[in-house]
Amino acid sequence: MSTFLSNLISGVSLGSVYAIIALGYTMVYGIAKMLNFAHGDVIMIGAYMCFVMMFNLNTPAFVGVLIAMAVCTLLGITIERLAYKPLRQATSLSVLITAIGMSYFLQNLAQLIWGANPKSFKSVIPSGGLSLMGGSLKISYVTIVTIIASVLIMVVLTLFVNHTKMGKAMRCVSEDRGAAELMGVNVDLTITVTFAIGSALAAIAAVLMCSAYPTLKPTTGSMPGIKAFTAAVFGGIGSIPGAMLGGILLGVIEILGKAYVSSELGDAFVFAVLILVLLVKPTGLLGKKIHEKV
């Protein structure tokens, strides 16, 4: 029983990281209607920036996290302005190709700056944890902080979107970009803010992920980025609660699949479950069917 609970908690922790990353995907898609496949590599840049601040410059952990968030925010804004803004009226295929190109550019840039060899990341969260069930179940502080952080981020983001002026602008742009522009909403600023928020969340996810899995390399963000996108689709892309639910479920499925089915086929098991869900409900678990006027 304790082994199952331990795996379950590990799955929720991993899923919480996926959920934070998926929030960036779901916001950008829900508002700008584009898939930013460079998002996973923004995560990697955030992890490297925190690594540089903590190891090379010997700053406290919270300073490293704040600098990583600031750099990722600026990087997200720059990517949106240089790579995606000129493609506002382009086809979705053009945007997708640009996103993939930006992803490879960031990976190669990181390799030129920091090298291809993996680096050992120092956790920003103290080691140790809580012992439950007479010591048979141990929950690390990294796991606890990761789960709490993901819940807080989802709640704050939901309140921001529903109760602030910028949040209302985001919902307007998501509903009808043309009508929002006619009503005086600054569409370009709204999309830029969306990228900034998503990129800042990527930095938080990077620090939490590397604290739990302390290996850092230029491709660190690739697979988590793909899985987080899968989580966003799983939960219903465009839905903030859906991204959270999809991320946690995906993490639980992955860990339990590796523990009880096959450690080598864990990733394949995750994507197989996604395919089955989408066959039954193409919009995802919490996604809504959109009717387009013609």
Short mmCIF file of C-alpha atoms in Angstrom, two decimals:
data_model
loop_
_atom_site.label_atom_id
_atom_site.label_comp_id
_atom_site.label_asym_id
_atom_site.label_seq_id
_atom_site.Cartn_x
_atom_site.Cartn_y
_atom_site.Cartn_z
CA MET A 1 0.00 0.00 0.00
CA SER A 2 2.77 2.43 0.93
CA THR A 3 4.53 1.70 -2.36
CA PHE A 4 1.39 2.51 -4.34
CA LEU A 5 0.83 5.73 -2.39
CA SER A 6 4.47 6.71 -2.90
CA ASN A 7 4.13 6.17 -6.66
CA LEU A 8 0.84 8.03 -6.69
CA ILE A 9 2.34 11.04 -4.90
CA SER A 10 5.35 10.99 -7.23
CA GLY A 11 2.94 10.98 -10.15
CA VAL A 12 1.02 13.96 -8.76
CA SER A 13 4.31 15.80 -8.24
CA LEU A 14 5.51 15.11 -11.78
CA GLY A 15 2.06 15.94 -13.11
CA SER A 16 2.14 19.25 -11.25
CA VAL A 17 5.26 20.22 -13.21
CA TYR A 18 3.55 19.19 -16.44
CA ALA A 19 0.53 21.24 -15.38
CA ILE A 20 2.57 24.42 -14.86
CA ILE A 21 4.17 24.01 -18.29
CA ALA A 22 0.80 23.13 -19.86
CA LEU A 23 -0.67 26.37 -18.52
CA GLY A 24 1.75 28.25 -20.78
CA TYR A 25 0.69 26.18 -23.80
CA THR A 26 -3.02 26.47 -23.10
CA MET A 27 -2.92 30.25 -22.54
CA VAL A 28 -1.01 30.94 -25.75
CA TYR A 29 -3.23 28.66 -27.79
CA GLY A 30 -6.45 29.84 -26.17
CA ILE A 31 -5.66 33.51 -26.80
CA ALA A 32 -3.28 33.67 -29.77
CA LYS A 33 -4.48 30.42 -31.43
CA MET A 34 -0.91 29.23 -32.00
CA LEU A 35 1.16 26.33 -30.73
CA ASN A 36 4.43 27.58 -29.26
CA PHE A 37 6.59 24.47 -29.52
CA ALA A 38 9.60 26.52 -28.39
CA HIS A 39 8.01 26.66 -24.93
CA GLY A 40 9.89 23.56 -23.79
CA ASP A 41 13.20 25.21 -24.66
CA VAL A 42 12.27 28.35 -22.72
CA ILE A 43 12.08 25.96 -19.76
CA MET A 44 15.63 24.81 -20.49
CA ILE A 45 16.92 28.41 -20.69
CA GLY A 46 15.26 29.17 -17.35
CA ALA A 47 16.96 26.17 -15.74
CA TYR A 48 20.35 27.24 -17.10
CA MET A 49 19.89 30.82 -15.86
CA CYS A 50 19.07 29.58 -12.35
CA PHE A 51 22.08 27.24 -12.57
CA VAL A 52 24.39 30.13 -13.55
CA MET A 53 23.11 32.38 -10.76
CA MET A 54 23.43 29.71 -8.07
CA PHE A 55 26.64 27.95 -9.15
CA ASN A 56 28.68 30.56 -11.02
CA LEU A 57 27.60 33.68 -9.16
CA ASN A 58 26.78 32.03 -5.80
CA THR A 59 23.51 33.90 -5.31
CA PRO A 60 20.76 32.64 -2.96
CA ALA A 61 18.27 30.24 -4.48
CA PHE A 62 15.37 32.71 -4.52
CA VAL A 63 17.51 35.23 -6.43
CA GLY A 64 18.32 32.56 -9.02
CA VAL A 65 14.62 31.77 -9.41
CA LEU A 66 13.67 35.44 -9.81
CA ILE A 67 16.42 36.04 -12.39
CA ALA A 68 15.35 32.92 -14.29
CA MET A 69 11.76 34.19 -14.34
CA ALA A 70 12.87 37.62 -15.55
CA VAL A 71 15.07 36.19 -18.31
CA CYS A 72 12.38 33.75 -19.47
CA THR A 73 9.79 36.54 -19.49
CA LEU A 74 12.01 38.72 -21.69
CA LEU A 75 12.83 35.71 -23.87
CA GLY A 76 9.14 34.92 -24.33
CA ILE A 77 8.38 38.52 -25.30
CA THR A 78 11.31 38.57 -27.73
CA ILE A 79 10.26 35.30 -29.36
CA GLU A 80 6.71 36.56 -29.77
CA ARG A 81 7.82 39.90 -31.24
CA LEU A 82 10.46 38.56 -33.62
CA ALA A 83 9.13 35.16 -34.63
CA TYR A 84 5.36 35.10 -34.18
CA LYS A 85 4.06 38.67 -34.52
CA PRO A 86 4.98 38.89 -38.24
CA LEU A 87 2.94 35.71 -38.76
CA ARG A 88 -0.35 36.97 -37.29
CA GLN A 89 -2.15 36.47 -40.60
CA ALA A 90 -0.08 33.49 -41.78
CA THR A 91 -1.29 29.91 -41.94
CA SER A 92 -1.03 27.66 -38.90
CA LEU A 93 1.53 25.54 -40.73
CA SER A 94 3.86 28.55 -41.12
CA VAL A 95 3.59 29.29 -37.39
CA LEU A 96 4.24 25.63 -36.54
CA ILE A 97 7.38 25.49 -38.70
CA THR A 98 8.62 28.75 -37.17
CA ALA A 99 8.04 27.37 -33.66
CA ILE A 100 10.01 24.22 -34.44
CA GLY A 101 12.83 26.31 -35.92
CA MET A 102 12.91 28.52 -32.82
CA SER A 103 13.06 25.40 -30.65
CA TYR A 104 16.14 24.06 -32.44
CA PHE A 105 17.72 27.52 -32.40
CA LEU A 106 17.43 27.75 -28.61
CA GLN A 107 18.78 24.22 -28.14
CA ASN A 108 21.83 24.91 -30.30
CA LEU A 109 22.38 28.31 -28.68
CA ALA A 110 22.39 26.66 -25.24
CA GLN A 111 24.84 24.04 -26.48
CA LEU A 112 27.20 26.76 -27.78
CA ILE A 113 27.05 28.68 -24.49
CA TRP A 114 27.01 25.90 -21.90
CA GLY A 115 28.22 22.86 -23.84
CA ALA A 116 26.53 19.56 -24.58
CA ASN A 117 27.66 17.73 -21.42
CA PRO A 118 24.97 17.34 -18.73
CA LYS A 119 25.32 19.46 -15.61
CA SER A 120 24.27 18.58 -12.10
CA PHE A 121 21.59 20.97 -10.89
CA LYS A 122 21.48 21.93 -7.21
CA SER A 123 17.97 21.80 -5.79
CA VAL A 124 16.57 25.16 -4.67
CA ILE A 125 14.43 23.31 -2.11
CA PRO A 126 15.96 21.84 1.07
CA SER A 127 16.47 18.09 1.11
CA GLY A 128 14.52 15.85 3.43
CA GLY A 129 10.78 15.44 3.81
CA LEU A 130 7.91 14.14 5.87
CA SER A 131 7.54 10.58 7.12
CA LEU A 132 4.04 9.14 7.32
CA MET A 133 2.48 5.74 8.12
CA GLY A 134 5.16 4.93 10.65
CA GLY A 135 7.96 5.92 8.31
CA SER A 136 6.91 3.60 5.47
CA LEU A 137 5.75 6.55 3.35
CA LYS A 138 8.12 9.46 2.80
CA ILE A 139 7.21 12.66 0.96
CA SER A 140 10.09 14.94 0.00
CA TYR A 141 9.95 18.70 0.44
CA VAL A 142 10.45 19.05 -3.33
CA THR A 143 7.25 17.08 -3.91
CA ILE A 144 5.30 19.11 -1.36
CA VAL A 145 6.48 22.47 -2.73
CA THR A 146 5.83 21.40 -6.34
CA ILE A 147 2.23 20.36 -5.65
CA ILE A 148 1.47 23.47 -3.60
CA ALA A 149 3.09 25.75 -6.20
CA SER A 150 1.06 24.28 -9.06
CA VAL A 151 -2.23 24.69 -7.18
CA LEU A 152 -1.41 28.28 -6.19
CA ILE A 153 -0.39 29.16 -9.75
CA MET A 154 -3.63 27.75 -11.18
CA VAL A 155 -5.76 29.62 -8.64
CA VAL A 156 -3.93 32.94 -9.13
CA LEU A 157 -4.01 32.57 -12.92
CA THR A 158 -7.74 31.80 -12.88
CA LEU A 159 -8.42 34.86 -10.70
CA PHE A 160 -6.23 36.99 -12.96
CA VAL A 161 -8.05 35.93 -16.14
CA ASN A 162 -11.53 36.29 -14.62
CA HIS A 163 -11.18 39.42 -12.48
CA THR A 164 -8.61 41.81 -14.01
CA LYS A 165 -8.81 44.20 -16.95
CA MET A 166 -6.00 42.39 -18.78
CA GLY A 167 -7.67 39.06 -18.06
CA LYS A 168 -10.91 40.31 -19.60
CA ALA A 169 -8.94 41.51 -22.62
CA MET A 170 -7.44 38.03 -22.93
CA ARG A 171 -10.89 36.46 -22.88
CA CYS A 172 -12.11 38.93 -25.49
CA VAL A 173 -9.18 38.21 -27.81
CA SER A 174 -9.69 34.50 -27.31
CA GLU A 175 -13.38 34.77 -28.22
CA ASP A 176 -13.05 37.02 -31.28
CA ARG A 177 -9.81 38.82 -32.08
CA GLY A 178 -11.34 41.07 -34.73
CA ALA A 179 -14.26 42.16 -32.56
CA ALA A 180 -11.93 42.76 -29.61
CA GLU A 181 -9.77 45.06 -31.75
CA LEU A 182 -12.85 47.00 -32.89
CA MET A 183 -13.86 47.46 -29.24
CA GLY A 184 -10.50 49.06 -28.43
CA VAL A 185 -8.62 46.08 -27.01
CA ASN A 186 -4.88 46.21 -27.71
CA VAL A 187 -4.53 42.77 -29.26
CA ASP A 188 -0.74 42.92 -29.70
CA LEU A 189 -0.19 43.89 -26.06
CA THR A 190 -2.60 41.20 -24.88
CA ILE A 191 -0.80 38.47 -26.81
CA THR A 192 2.59 39.76 -25.60
CA VAL A 193 1.44 39.66 -21.96
CA THR A 194 0.18 36.11 -22.54
CA PHE A 195 3.60 35.02 -23.80
CA ALA A 196 5.28 36.80 -20.87
CA ILE A 197 3.13 35.00 -18.28
CA GLY A 198 3.57 31.63 -19.95
CA SER A 199 7.35 32.09 -20.11
CA ALA A 200 7.57 33.14 -16.46
CA LEU A 201 5.67 29.97 -15.53
CA ALA A 202 8.14 28.00 -17.65
CA ALA A 203 10.97 29.27 -15.44
CA ILE A 204 9.16 28.14 -12.28
CA ALA A 205 8.50 24.73 -13.84
CA ALA A 206 12.17 24.48 -14.86
CA VAL A 207 13.40 25.06 -11.32
CA LEU A 208 10.93 22.61 -9.79
CA MET A 209 11.64 19.96 -12.42
CA CYS A 210 15.43 20.23 -12.11
CA SER A 211 15.15 20.19 -8.31
CA ALA A 212 13.42 16.81 -8.56
CA TYR A 213 15.46 15.49 -11.50
CA PRO A 214 18.84 17.26 -11.13
CA THR A 215 20.31 16.80 -14.60
CA LEU A 216 20.53 19.76 -16.96
CA LYS A 217 21.40 19.72 -20.67
CA PRO A 218 20.34 21.59 -23.84
CA THR A 219 17.54 19.11 -24.54
CA THR A 220 16.20 19.13 -20.98
CA GLY A 221 12.97 20.89 -21.94
CA SER A 222 12.15 18.91 -25.09
CA MET A 223 10.33 15.85 -23.72
CA PRO A 224 8.68 17.67 -20.77
CA GLY A 225 7.49 20.27 -23.26
CA ILE A 226 5.93 17.64 -25.50
CA LYS A 227 4.33 15.88 -22.53
CA ALA A 228 3.00 19.18 -21.18
CA PHE A 229 1.48 19.94 -24.57
CA THR A 230 -0.05 16.47 -24.45
CA ALA A 231 -1.40 17.29 -20.98
CA ALA A 232 -2.94 20.52 -22.29
CA VAL A 233 -4.67 18.60 -25.10
CA PHE A 234 -5.64 15.84 -22.66
CA GLY A 235 -7.34 18.28 -20.29
CA GLY A 236 -8.80 20.46 -23.07
CA ILE A 237 -6.45 22.99 -24.61
CA GLY A 238 -7.55 26.55 -23.87
CA SER A 239 -8.86 25.58 -20.42
CA ILE A 240 -6.78 26.52 -17.34
CA PRO A 241 -8.41 23.88 -15.06
CA GLY A 242 -8.10 21.45 -17.96
CA ALA A 243 -4.34 22.03 -18.17
CA MET A 244 -4.06 21.37 -14.44
CA LEU A 245 -6.18 18.22 -14.58
CA GLY A 246 -4.46 16.93 -17.71
CA GLY A 247 -1.00 17.51 -16.26
CA ILE A 248 -1.70 15.69 -13.00
CA LEU A 249 -3.42 12.78 -14.72
CA LEU A 250 -0.59 12.48 -17.21
CA GLY A 251 2.01 12.44 -14.42
CA VAL A 252 0.09 9.80 -12.48
CA ILE A 253 -0.38 7.64 -15.59
CA GLU A 254 3.32 7.91 -16.44
CA ILE A 255 4.62 6.97 -12.99
CA LEU A 256 2.10 4.16 -12.41
CA GLY A 257 2.67 2.88 -15.95
CA LYS A 258 6.42 2.72 -15.41
CA ALA A 259 5.98 1.12 -11.97
CA TYR A 260 3.37 -1.51 -12.80
CA VAL A 261 3.44 -1.99 -16.60
CA SER A 262 6.89 -1.32 -18.04
CA SER A 263 9.59 1.21 -17.20
CA GLU A 264 10.68 1.23 -20.84
CA LEU A 265 7.19 1.72 -22.27
CA GLY A 266 6.04 4.38 -19.80
CA ASP A 267 6.08 7.21 -22.34
CA ALA A 268 4.33 5.11 -24.98
CA PHE A 269 1.68 4.22 -22.41
CA VAL A 270 1.04 7.92 -21.74
CA PHE A 271 0.49 8.76 -25.41
CA ALA A 272 -1.64 5.66 -25.93
CA VAL A 273 -3.99 6.79 -23.15
CA LEU A 274 -4.15 10.25 -24.75
CA ILE A 275 -5.15 8.75 -28.09
CA LEU A 276 -7.91 6.70 -26.45
CA VAL A 277 -9.26 9.75 -24.61
CA LEU A 278 -9.28 11.89 -27.77
CA LEU A 279 -11.06 9.15 -29.69
CA VAL A 280 -13.86 9.30 -27.12
CA LYS A 281 -13.76 13.08 -26.46
CA PRO A 282 -11.78 15.00 -29.12
CA THR A 283 -11.99 18.31 -27.20
CA GLY A 284 -10.24 16.85 -24.15
CA LEU A 285 -11.62 16.24 -20.68
CA LEU A 286 -12.68 19.84 -19.93
CA GLY A 287 -12.53 21.30 -23.41
CA LYS A 288 -15.58 22.88 -25.03
CA LYS A 289 -16.75 22.33 -28.56
CA ILE A 290 -16.45 25.55 -30.53
CA HIS A 291 -19.00 26.39 -33.21
CA GLU A 292 -17.59 28.62 -35.92
CA LYS A 293 -19.83 31.00 -37.82
CA VAL A 294 -19.47 30.89 -41.59
#
